[in-house]
Amino acid sequence: MSSEPPTAPGPRSGVASAALLSTVGIGVQGAAKLILTVVIGRVFGTEALGQSSALLSLAVFAALLWPSAAGNTASRSLAIAMRNGRSDTAVNRRLGGSMLLASVVLAALTVPVAIAWGNGPGTVLGGVSVVVGYGLYVYARGAQLGHDRPRRVAVWDALTSTLTLALLVLACVTRAEPVVLLPLGIGYTVFAVACWPRGTAGTAGQQPTRGVLRFAAWNVLAGLTTNGLLQLAMITAQVSASPRDAGVYAAAFSLATPASMVGQAVAQVVVPAFAHRAEESTLRSPGAWRFVAGFTAATAALFGLVALLADWFLPLFYPGEGVAAVADLRFLVLGVWVFTVSLVPAALLLAAGRSRQVALASVTGFVVGVVLMAVLAPTTGVAAGSTGFLVGSAVNLVAVVVLGLRRPATPGRDPGASALDGLVAHPEHAREGGPADRDDDHRE
C-alpha cells in the first residue's frame, strides 16, 4: 500500500479544538447509536431492545480485547513519528495486520455467545457486523487522530452516521427485525475503510516498530479493567434479570452510555497531543492539572443536568420503559461521570508511555467492581451492575490520580520496569533524544 507524502513536524492542532472536533464526531456516532436503540425499543419491543443492547455492549467489550488498544497505540506512535519526521509505514503495517487477525478471532467468538443468548441467525449476523465494524472503527479513528486529522474524523463520523440512519429506516420499513443491528455495523465499517491509515513517508527513517505490540498489550489490560466495567453492567443485567427488567435497564443504559463518549473523545486527543511532550504528561504540570480540573467541572455540570432532567426526557425516548428507568439512569450517570473523569489522567499517563502502570493500577478497581456485581446480582438485580461499575470506577480514578501526581523514576519511564528492560539498547533514542520515545512499554 502506497505511503502518503511526508508530513512536516510543524505545530499540531490545538488540544482544545481537536478535542472539540473529536467530541462532536463521536457525539454524532453516539446519537446514531442512541436513535437505533430508541427505534428498536419502539418498533420491535422491550425484549428486542434488551437483546440488541446486550450485543452492542458485547461489541464495545470485544473492542477492548485488542482494537481499542491498537487505536491508542497508533495514535501515540504515529504522533511521535510525525513529530520526528519519520515514516510510520512499518508501524501501520504491524498494527494493521494485528487488527485484521483480531477481527477474525472476535467474529468467531461472537457467534457462540450471541447464539447462547437466544438470538436467531439474523441477529447473530448483525451482532458480528457490529463487533467487527466497531473494532475497525476505533482503530482507524485513533490512527487518524495520531496523524492530527480531527476534522477528517469528524466529517466521516457525520457521513457514516447518516448512512447508518438511512439503512435503519430501510430496516424498519421492511420490518427486518433480525438484522436491525446491521446498519450500525455497516456504518462503522465504511468509516474504517475510508480512514484506514496508509502510512506517511519521512526524511528521518522509519519509526521503530519495536515495542508497539507490547504497549498495546498492556493497554488491553487497562481498557478491560476500566471501560469493561461499564459493558459488564449491561451484560450482568441481561443474564441475571428478567427480560422485562433487562429491557428497562437497557433504556437507561442507552441514554447513559453516550455521555461516557465525551471522556473517550477527549482522551483520544490527549494521547497524541501530549505524546511528544512527556514532561507535561503528568498532573504535576500546572497546565495538565488545569485541563483535568476544568474537564471534571464541565462534565459534572453536564452529567448533573442529565440526571436532573431524567424524569422528563426518558419517557420521551421510551414511553413504555421511561418512568421505570429513571432511577437506573440516575445511578448509572453517577458511575459514568466518575469513569469519564478518570479517562483524562489515564490518557496523560499513556501519552508518557506508562501504559503498564495504568493497567496494573486499574486491576484492583476492576476486581472490586466484578466481585460486587457477582455478589449483589442475586439480591439486587440490575442495580448490581451499576453498583459494581460505580465503585470500581472510583477505585480506578483514585489510582490514576495518584500515579499522575507521582514523579516517574526517569522521564518517560515506568518505575515498575524490570532491570532486563533497562539493558535493551535503543540507538535511535541516542540520535533523537526525545523523551517521548523513551518509555518502558516500547521495549522488547
Short mmCIF file of C-alpha atoms in Angstrom, two decimals, residues 8-436:
data_model
loop_
_atom_site.label_atom_id
_atom_site.label_comp_id
_atom_site.label_asym_id
_atom_site.label_seq_id
_atom_site.Cartn_x
_atom_site.Cartn_y
_atom_site.Cartn_z
CA ALA A 8 6.19 18.27 8.33
CA PRO A 9 6.62 18.17 12.07
CA GLY A 10 5.08 21.59 12.45
CA PRO A 11 2.55 22.72 15.04
CA ARG A 12 -0.32 20.38 15.63
CA SER A 13 -3.94 21.28 16.12
CA GLY A 14 -4.68 22.84 19.49
CA VAL A 15 -5.74 20.35 22.14
CA ALA A 16 -8.99 22.19 22.82
CA SER A 17 -10.02 22.49 19.15
CA ALA A 18 -9.04 18.89 18.40
CA ALA A 19 -10.93 17.69 21.48
CA LEU A 20 -14.00 19.65 20.38
CA LEU A 21 -13.93 18.16 16.88
CA SER A 22 -13.37 14.67 18.27
CA THR A 23 -16.23 15.12 20.73
CA VAL A 24 -18.58 16.39 18.02
CA GLY A 25 -17.71 13.45 15.78
CA ILE A 26 -18.10 10.79 18.43
CA GLY A 27 -21.23 12.58 19.65
CA VAL A 28 -22.77 12.20 16.20
CA GLN A 29 -21.95 8.50 16.24
CA GLY A 30 -23.37 8.22 19.73
CA ALA A 31 -26.57 9.97 18.61
CA ALA A 32 -26.93 7.50 15.73
CA LYS A 33 -26.45 4.59 18.14
CA LEU A 34 -28.98 6.12 20.55
CA ILE A 35 -31.55 6.61 17.78
CA LEU A 36 -31.03 3.00 16.73
CA THR A 37 -31.76 1.70 20.23
CA VAL A 38 -34.77 4.01 20.63
CA VAL A 39 -36.20 2.81 17.33
CA ILE A 40 -35.61 -0.83 18.27
CA GLY A 41 -37.44 -0.31 21.56
CA ARG A 42 -40.38 1.49 19.97
CA VAL A 43 -40.77 -0.57 16.81
CA PHE A 44 -39.72 -4.05 17.90
CA GLY A 45 -40.39 -4.07 21.67
CA THR A 46 -38.66 -4.21 25.03
CA GLU A 47 -37.19 -7.71 24.69
CA ALA A 48 -35.63 -6.84 21.31
CA LEU A 49 -34.17 -3.73 22.93
CA GLY A 50 -32.61 -5.80 25.71
CA GLN A 51 -31.08 -8.29 23.25
CA SER A 52 -29.73 -5.56 20.97
CA SER A 53 -28.27 -3.56 23.86
CA ALA A 54 -26.50 -6.66 25.15
CA LEU A 55 -24.97 -7.26 21.71
CA LEU A 56 -23.92 -3.60 21.46
CA SER A 57 -22.24 -3.92 24.85
CA LEU A 58 -20.57 -7.11 23.65
CA ALA A 59 -19.19 -5.18 20.65
CA VAL A 60 -17.68 -2.48 22.86
CA PHE A 61 -16.32 -5.09 25.25
CA ALA A 62 -14.83 -7.10 22.37
CA ALA A 63 -13.08 -3.96 21.10
CA LEU A 64 -11.30 -3.77 24.44
CA LEU A 65 -9.66 -7.13 23.73
CA TRP A 66 -7.44 -5.51 21.06
CA PRO A 67 -8.91 -2.84 18.69
CA SER A 68 -9.15 -0.01 21.24
CA ALA A 69 -5.62 -0.70 22.46
CA ALA A 70 -4.32 -0.81 18.89
CA GLY A 71 -6.04 2.52 18.22
CA ASN A 72 -4.45 4.14 21.27
CA THR A 73 -1.06 2.73 20.30
CA ALA A 74 -1.45 4.03 16.73
CA SER A 75 -2.42 7.50 17.93
CA ARG A 76 0.69 7.73 20.10
CA SER A 77 3.17 6.07 17.72
CA LEU A 78 2.01 7.97 14.63
CA ALA A 79 2.08 11.27 16.51
CA ILE A 80 5.68 10.66 17.59
CA ALA A 81 6.66 9.61 14.04
CA MET A 82 5.11 12.77 12.60
CA ARG A 83 6.85 14.95 15.17
CA ASN A 84 10.25 13.38 14.41
CA GLY A 85 9.79 13.39 10.62
CA ARG A 86 9.87 9.57 10.41
CA SER A 87 7.93 7.23 8.17
CA ASP A 88 5.21 5.31 10.01
CA THR A 89 4.57 2.77 7.26
CA ALA A 90 6.11 -0.13 9.20
CA VAL A 91 4.16 0.71 12.35
CA ASN A 92 0.93 0.87 10.37
CA ARG A 93 1.68 -2.46 8.72
CA ARG A 94 2.29 -4.18 12.05
CA LEU A 95 -0.74 -2.71 13.83
CA GLY A 96 -3.00 -3.12 10.79
CA GLY A 97 -2.07 -6.78 10.45
CA SER A 98 -2.80 -7.37 14.12
CA MET A 99 -6.18 -5.68 13.67
CA LEU A 100 -7.24 -7.89 10.78
CA LEU A 101 -6.28 -11.01 12.73
CA ALA A 102 -8.13 -9.76 15.81
CA SER A 103 -11.25 -9.07 13.73
CA VAL A 104 -11.39 -12.67 12.53
CA VAL A 105 -10.93 -14.02 16.06
CA LEU A 106 -13.52 -11.70 17.62
CA ALA A 107 -16.06 -12.52 14.91
CA ALA A 108 -15.61 -16.23 15.57
CA LEU A 109 -16.05 -15.72 19.32
CA THR A 110 -19.16 -13.56 18.91
CA VAL A 111 -21.21 -16.24 17.16
CA PRO A 112 -21.49 -18.78 20.01
CA VAL A 113 -22.07 -16.02 22.58
CA ALA A 114 -24.90 -14.48 20.57
CA ILE A 115 -26.49 -17.89 19.97
CA ALA A 116 -26.24 -18.73 23.69
CA TRP A 117 -28.21 -15.55 24.44
CA GLY A 118 -31.09 -16.90 22.36
CA ASN A 119 -30.60 -14.86 19.17
CA GLY A 120 -31.56 -16.08 15.71
CA PRO A 121 -29.29 -16.15 12.63
CA GLY A 122 -30.15 -12.60 11.50
CA THR A 123 -29.48 -11.07 14.90
CA VAL A 124 -26.24 -13.04 15.19
CA LEU A 125 -25.16 -11.65 11.79
CA GLY A 126 -25.97 -8.12 12.94
CA GLY A 127 -24.07 -8.65 16.17
CA VAL A 128 -20.99 -9.92 14.34
CA SER A 129 -21.10 -6.95 11.97
CA VAL A 130 -21.12 -4.52 14.90
CA VAL A 131 -18.33 -6.35 16.74
CA VAL A 132 -16.05 -6.33 13.69
CA GLY A 133 -17.10 -2.91 12.39
CA TYR A 134 -16.76 -1.16 15.74
CA GLY A 135 -13.32 -2.66 16.30
CA LEU A 136 -12.08 -1.46 12.91
CA TYR A 137 -13.67 1.94 13.57
CA VAL A 138 -11.91 2.62 16.88
CA TYR A 139 -8.56 1.59 15.39
CA ALA A 140 -8.90 3.77 12.29
CA ARG A 141 -10.14 6.68 14.40
CA GLY A 142 -7.13 6.51 16.71
CA ALA A 143 -4.75 6.39 13.76
CA GLN A 144 -6.30 9.46 12.13
CA LEU A 145 -6.05 11.42 15.38
CA GLY A 146 -2.41 10.36 15.61
CA HIS A 147 -1.96 11.92 12.18
CA ASP A 148 -3.56 15.11 13.56
CA ARG A 149 -6.69 14.90 11.40
CA PRO A 150 -9.57 15.58 13.81
CA ARG A 151 -11.51 17.41 11.09
CA ARG A 152 -11.38 14.39 8.77
CA VAL A 153 -12.53 12.17 11.63
CA ALA A 154 -15.49 14.45 12.40
CA VAL A 155 -16.56 14.58 8.74
CA TRP A 156 -16.52 10.82 8.32
CA ASP A 157 -18.28 10.36 11.66
CA ALA A 158 -21.10 12.55 10.31
CA LEU A 159 -21.24 10.84 6.92
CA THR A 160 -21.29 7.28 8.25
CA SER A 161 -23.82 8.15 10.97
CA THR A 162 -26.13 9.45 8.23
CA LEU A 163 -25.60 6.21 6.32
CA THR A 164 -26.44 4.19 9.45
CA LEU A 165 -29.71 6.06 9.98
CA ALA A 166 -30.70 5.72 6.33
CA LEU A 167 -30.16 1.96 6.47
CA LEU A 168 -32.04 1.83 9.78
CA VAL A 169 -35.07 3.45 8.15
CA LEU A 170 -34.90 0.82 5.42
CA ALA A 171 -34.77 -1.97 8.00
CA CYS A 172 -37.81 -0.58 9.81
CA VAL A 173 -39.83 -0.08 6.64
CA THR A 174 -39.17 -3.67 5.60
CA ARG A 175 -39.72 -4.91 9.21
CA ALA A 176 -36.32 -6.58 9.11
CA GLU A 177 -36.07 -7.06 12.88
CA PRO A 178 -33.46 -9.87 12.75
CA VAL A 179 -30.87 -7.64 11.02
CA VAL A 180 -31.69 -4.34 12.72
CA LEU A 181 -28.10 -4.06 14.03
CA LEU A 182 -26.61 -4.45 10.55
CA PRO A 183 -26.91 -0.72 9.64
CA LEU A 184 -24.66 0.22 12.55
CA GLY A 185 -22.10 -2.41 11.62
CA ILE A 186 -22.05 -1.18 8.01
CA GLY A 187 -21.62 2.43 9.11
CA TYR A 188 -18.64 1.58 11.31
CA THR A 189 -17.03 -0.50 8.55
CA VAL A 190 -17.39 2.26 5.94
CA PHE A 191 -15.67 4.69 8.33
CA ALA A 192 -12.80 2.22 8.81
CA VAL A 193 -12.31 1.73 5.07
CA ALA A 194 -12.35 5.49 4.42
CA CYS A 195 -10.00 6.34 7.30
CA TRP A 196 -7.67 3.33 7.33
CA PRO A 197 -4.12 4.68 7.79
CA ARG A 198 -1.91 4.30 4.72
CA GLY A 199 1.31 5.40 6.36
CA THR A 200 3.32 8.55 5.74
CA ALA A 201 6.79 8.93 4.29
CA GLY A 202 9.51 10.62 6.30
CA THR A 203 13.00 12.04 5.94
CA ALA A 204 14.44 10.59 9.16
CA GLY A 205 13.97 6.87 8.50
CA GLN A 206 11.28 4.52 9.82
CA GLN A 207 9.54 4.91 13.14
CA PRO A 208 10.70 1.85 15.16
CA THR A 209 8.13 -0.92 15.47
CA ARG A 210 9.88 -2.40 18.47
CA GLY A 211 7.54 -2.46 21.43
CA VAL A 212 4.32 -1.27 19.78
CA LEU A 213 2.57 -4.59 20.32
CA ARG A 214 3.76 -4.73 23.93
CA PHE A 215 2.45 -1.22 24.54
CA ALA A 216 -0.89 -2.29 23.02
CA ALA A 217 -0.96 -5.46 25.12
CA TRP A 218 -0.67 -3.50 28.36
CA ASN A 219 -3.31 -1.14 27.02
CA VAL A 220 -5.64 -4.10 26.54
CA LEU A 221 -5.44 -4.82 30.26
CA ALA A 222 -6.00 -1.14 31.06
CA GLY A 223 -9.05 -0.98 28.77
CA LEU A 224 -10.59 -4.17 30.12
CA THR A 225 -10.22 -3.03 33.71
CA THR A 226 -11.77 0.41 33.11
CA ASN A 227 -14.10 0.55 30.11
CA GLY A 228 -15.02 -3.11 30.51
CA LEU A 229 -16.86 -2.50 33.77
CA LEU A 230 -19.49 -0.36 32.03
CA GLN A 231 -20.24 -3.04 29.44
CA LEU A 232 -20.33 -5.72 32.14
CA ALA A 233 -23.03 -3.72 33.91
CA MET A 234 -25.38 -4.21 30.93
CA ILE A 235 -24.33 -7.81 30.42
CA THR A 236 -24.95 -8.51 34.13
CA ALA A 237 -28.48 -7.15 33.80
CA GLN A 238 -29.10 -9.29 30.72
CA VAL A 239 -28.02 -12.56 32.34
CA SER A 240 -29.30 -12.03 35.91
CA ALA A 241 -32.65 -10.24 35.49
CA SER A 242 -35.92 -10.97 33.72
CA PRO A 243 -36.24 -9.91 30.06
CA ARG A 244 -38.58 -7.09 31.15
CA ASP A 245 -36.18 -5.74 33.80
CA ALA A 246 -33.23 -6.08 31.43
CA GLY A 247 -35.17 -4.11 28.80
CA VAL A 248 -35.93 -1.32 31.29
CA TYR A 249 -32.28 -1.21 32.33
CA ALA A 250 -31.28 -1.13 28.65
CA ALA A 251 -33.39 2.00 28.21
CA ALA A 252 -31.41 3.74 30.97
CA PHE A 253 -28.15 2.28 29.72
CA SER A 254 -28.68 3.51 26.16
CA LEU A 255 -29.01 7.10 27.40
CA ALA A 256 -26.19 6.91 29.96
CA THR A 257 -23.50 5.44 27.71
CA PRO A 258 -23.41 8.28 25.12
CA ALA A 259 -22.33 10.57 27.96
CA SER A 260 -19.27 8.38 28.51
CA MET A 261 -18.23 9.07 24.93
CA VAL A 262 -17.31 12.63 25.91
CA GLY A 263 -14.42 11.38 28.01
CA GLN A 264 -13.37 8.85 25.39
CA ALA A 265 -13.35 11.51 22.66
CA VAL A 266 -11.21 13.87 24.75
CA ALA A 267 -8.88 11.07 25.91
CA GLN A 268 -8.28 10.03 22.28
CA VAL A 269 -6.99 13.53 21.58
CA VAL A 270 -4.94 13.83 24.78
CA VAL A 271 -2.75 10.80 23.95
CA PRO A 272 -1.29 12.09 20.64
CA ALA A 273 -1.34 15.73 21.76
CA PHE A 274 0.94 15.05 24.76
CA ALA A 275 2.91 12.17 23.24
CA HIS A 276 5.86 14.38 22.29
CA ARG A 277 5.92 16.47 25.46
CA ALA A 278 6.26 13.81 28.13
CA GLU A 279 7.34 16.35 30.75
CA GLU A 280 3.80 17.79 30.63
CA SER A 281 2.05 14.39 30.72
CA THR A 282 1.69 14.46 34.49
CA LEU A 283 -0.68 16.05 36.97
CA ARG A 284 2.38 17.73 38.48
CA SER A 285 2.30 20.00 35.43
CA PRO A 286 0.11 23.09 36.10
CA GLY A 287 -1.25 23.04 32.54
CA ALA A 288 -2.27 19.37 32.70
CA TRP A 289 -3.80 19.85 36.15
CA ARG A 290 -5.89 22.82 34.97
CA PHE A 291 -7.03 20.82 31.96
CA VAL A 292 -8.16 17.88 34.11
CA ALA A 293 -9.81 20.14 36.70
CA GLY A 294 -11.68 22.09 34.02
CA PHE A 295 -12.81 18.88 32.35
CA THR A 296 -14.01 17.49 35.70
CA ALA A 297 -16.07 20.61 36.43
CA ALA A 298 -17.57 20.78 32.94
CA THR A 299 -18.61 17.13 32.91
CA ALA A 300 -20.03 17.42 36.44
CA ALA A 301 -22.35 20.16 35.23
CA LEU A 302 -23.28 18.23 32.08
CA PHE A 303 -23.95 14.90 33.79
CA GLY A 304 -25.76 16.62 36.67
CA LEU A 305 -28.13 18.18 34.17
CA VAL A 306 -28.77 14.79 32.57
CA ALA A 307 -29.63 13.27 35.97
CA LEU A 308 -31.82 16.23 36.93
CA LEU A 309 -33.91 16.08 33.77
CA ALA A 310 -34.10 12.27 33.54
CA ASP A 311 -37.75 12.03 34.57
CA TRP A 312 -38.66 14.48 31.81
CA PHE A 313 -36.77 13.15 28.76
CA LEU A 314 -36.64 9.40 29.42
CA PRO A 315 -40.38 8.86 28.75
CA LEU A 316 -39.98 10.83 25.52
CA PHE A 317 -37.47 8.30 24.23
CA TYR A 318 -39.02 5.19 25.77
CA PRO A 319 -42.74 5.64 26.55
CA GLY A 320 -43.06 2.06 27.77
CA GLU A 321 -39.94 1.88 29.92
CA GLY A 322 -39.04 5.51 30.62
CA VAL A 323 -40.68 6.08 34.02
CA ALA A 324 -39.35 2.80 35.45
CA ALA A 325 -35.84 3.52 34.11
CA VAL A 326 -35.33 6.95 35.74
CA ALA A 327 -33.73 5.62 38.94
CA ASP A 328 -31.49 3.29 36.94
CA LEU A 329 -30.36 6.16 34.72
CA ARG A 330 -29.51 8.48 37.61
CA PHE A 331 -27.47 5.78 39.31
CA LEU A 332 -25.67 4.94 36.07
CA VAL A 333 -24.93 8.60 35.28
CA LEU A 334 -23.05 8.96 38.57
CA GLY A 335 -20.87 5.99 37.71
CA VAL A 336 -20.37 7.20 34.13
CA TRP A 337 -19.21 10.60 35.42
CA VAL A 338 -16.59 9.03 37.71
CA PHE A 339 -15.48 6.77 34.85
CA THR A 340 -15.31 9.72 32.41
CA VAL A 341 -13.21 11.85 34.73
CA SER A 342 -10.70 9.02 35.17
CA LEU A 343 -10.07 8.75 31.40
CA VAL A 344 -8.17 12.03 31.07
CA PRO A 345 -5.46 11.48 33.74
CA ALA A 346 -5.14 7.92 32.42
CA ALA A 347 -4.64 9.32 28.90
CA LEU A 348 -1.87 11.60 30.18
CA LEU A 349 -0.10 8.55 31.61
CA LEU A 350 -0.50 6.69 28.30
CA ALA A 351 0.95 9.69 26.44
CA ALA A 352 4.01 9.44 28.67
CA GLY A 353 4.38 5.74 27.81
CA ARG A 354 3.18 4.47 31.19
CA SER A 355 0.55 2.01 29.95
CA ARG A 356 1.91 -0.71 32.24
CA GLN A 357 1.27 1.43 35.30
CA VAL A 358 -2.24 2.35 34.12
CA ALA A 359 -3.06 -1.31 33.51
CA LEU A 360 -1.74 -2.62 36.82
CA ALA A 361 -3.30 0.20 38.83
CA SER A 362 -6.74 -0.37 37.35
CA VAL A 363 -6.82 -4.11 38.06
CA THR A 364 -7.92 -3.51 41.66
CA GLY A 365 -10.90 -1.39 40.64
CA PHE A 366 -11.96 -3.96 38.07
CA VAL A 367 -11.75 -6.84 40.53
CA VAL A 368 -13.72 -4.89 43.15
CA GLY A 369 -16.39 -4.00 40.58
CA VAL A 370 -16.79 -7.53 39.22
CA VAL A 371 -16.95 -9.06 42.69
CA LEU A 372 -19.67 -6.60 43.70
CA MET A 373 -21.66 -7.41 40.55
CA ALA A 374 -21.43 -11.13 41.22
CA VAL A 375 -22.30 -10.86 44.92
CA LEU A 376 -25.16 -8.37 44.55
CA ALA A 377 -26.80 -9.74 41.38
CA PRO A 378 -28.93 -12.42 43.10
CA THR A 379 -30.46 -9.92 45.55
CA THR A 380 -30.40 -6.50 43.89
CA GLY A 381 -30.95 -7.43 40.24
CA VAL A 382 -29.97 -4.79 37.69
CA ALA A 383 -28.66 -2.45 40.41
CA ALA A 384 -25.74 -4.85 40.91
CA GLY A 385 -24.19 -3.77 37.62
CA SER A 386 -24.49 -0.06 38.42
CA THR A 387 -23.05 -0.51 41.92
CA GLY A 388 -20.07 -2.53 40.75
CA PHE A 389 -19.40 -0.06 37.96
CA LEU A 390 -19.52 2.99 40.27
CA VAL A 391 -17.30 1.55 43.00
CA GLY A 392 -14.80 0.04 40.57
CA SER A 393 -14.56 3.29 38.59
CA ALA A 394 -13.97 5.26 41.80
CA VAL A 395 -11.07 2.98 42.71
CA ASN A 396 -9.61 3.42 39.20
CA LEU A 397 -9.94 7.22 39.41
CA VAL A 398 -8.05 7.39 42.70
CA ALA A 399 -5.33 5.13 41.29
CA VAL A 400 -4.64 7.14 38.11
CA VAL A 401 -4.69 10.46 40.00
CA VAL A 402 -2.13 9.14 42.49
CA LEU A 403 0.04 7.90 39.63
CA GLY A 404 -0.31 11.21 37.82
CA LEU A 405 0.93 13.09 40.87
CA ARG A 406 3.94 10.81 41.32
CA ARG A 407 7.18 11.61 39.56
CA PRO A 408 8.48 8.75 37.33
CA ALA A 409 11.90 7.34 38.19
CA THR A 410 13.24 8.75 34.88
CA PRO A 411 11.46 10.91 32.28
CA GLY A 412 9.01 8.81 30.30
CA ARG A 413 9.98 5.59 32.05
CA ASP A 414 7.70 3.37 34.04
CA PRO A 415 9.08 2.97 37.58
CA GLY A 416 7.84 -0.61 37.53
CA ALA A 417 10.07 -1.57 34.62
CA SER A 418 12.23 -4.61 35.04
CA ALA A 419 16.02 -4.49 35.15
CA LEU A 420 16.10 -6.55 31.96
CA ASP A 421 14.20 -3.82 30.08
CA GLY A 422 16.89 -1.32 31.01
CA LEU A 423 19.57 -3.42 29.25
CA VAL A 424 17.90 -3.15 25.83
CA ALA A 425 19.79 -0.76 23.58
CA HIS A 426 17.94 1.84 21.51
CA PRO A 427 20.38 3.56 19.15
CA GLU A 428 17.61 5.67 17.61
CA HIS A 429 16.94 7.19 21.03
CA ALA A 430 20.51 8.37 21.24
CA ARG A 431 20.08 10.16 17.91
CA GLU A 432 16.72 11.75 18.67
CA GLY A 433 16.98 12.22 22.41
CA GLY A 434 13.23 12.76 22.64
CA PRO A 435 11.56 11.80 25.89
CA ALA A 436 8.50 10.57 24.03
#
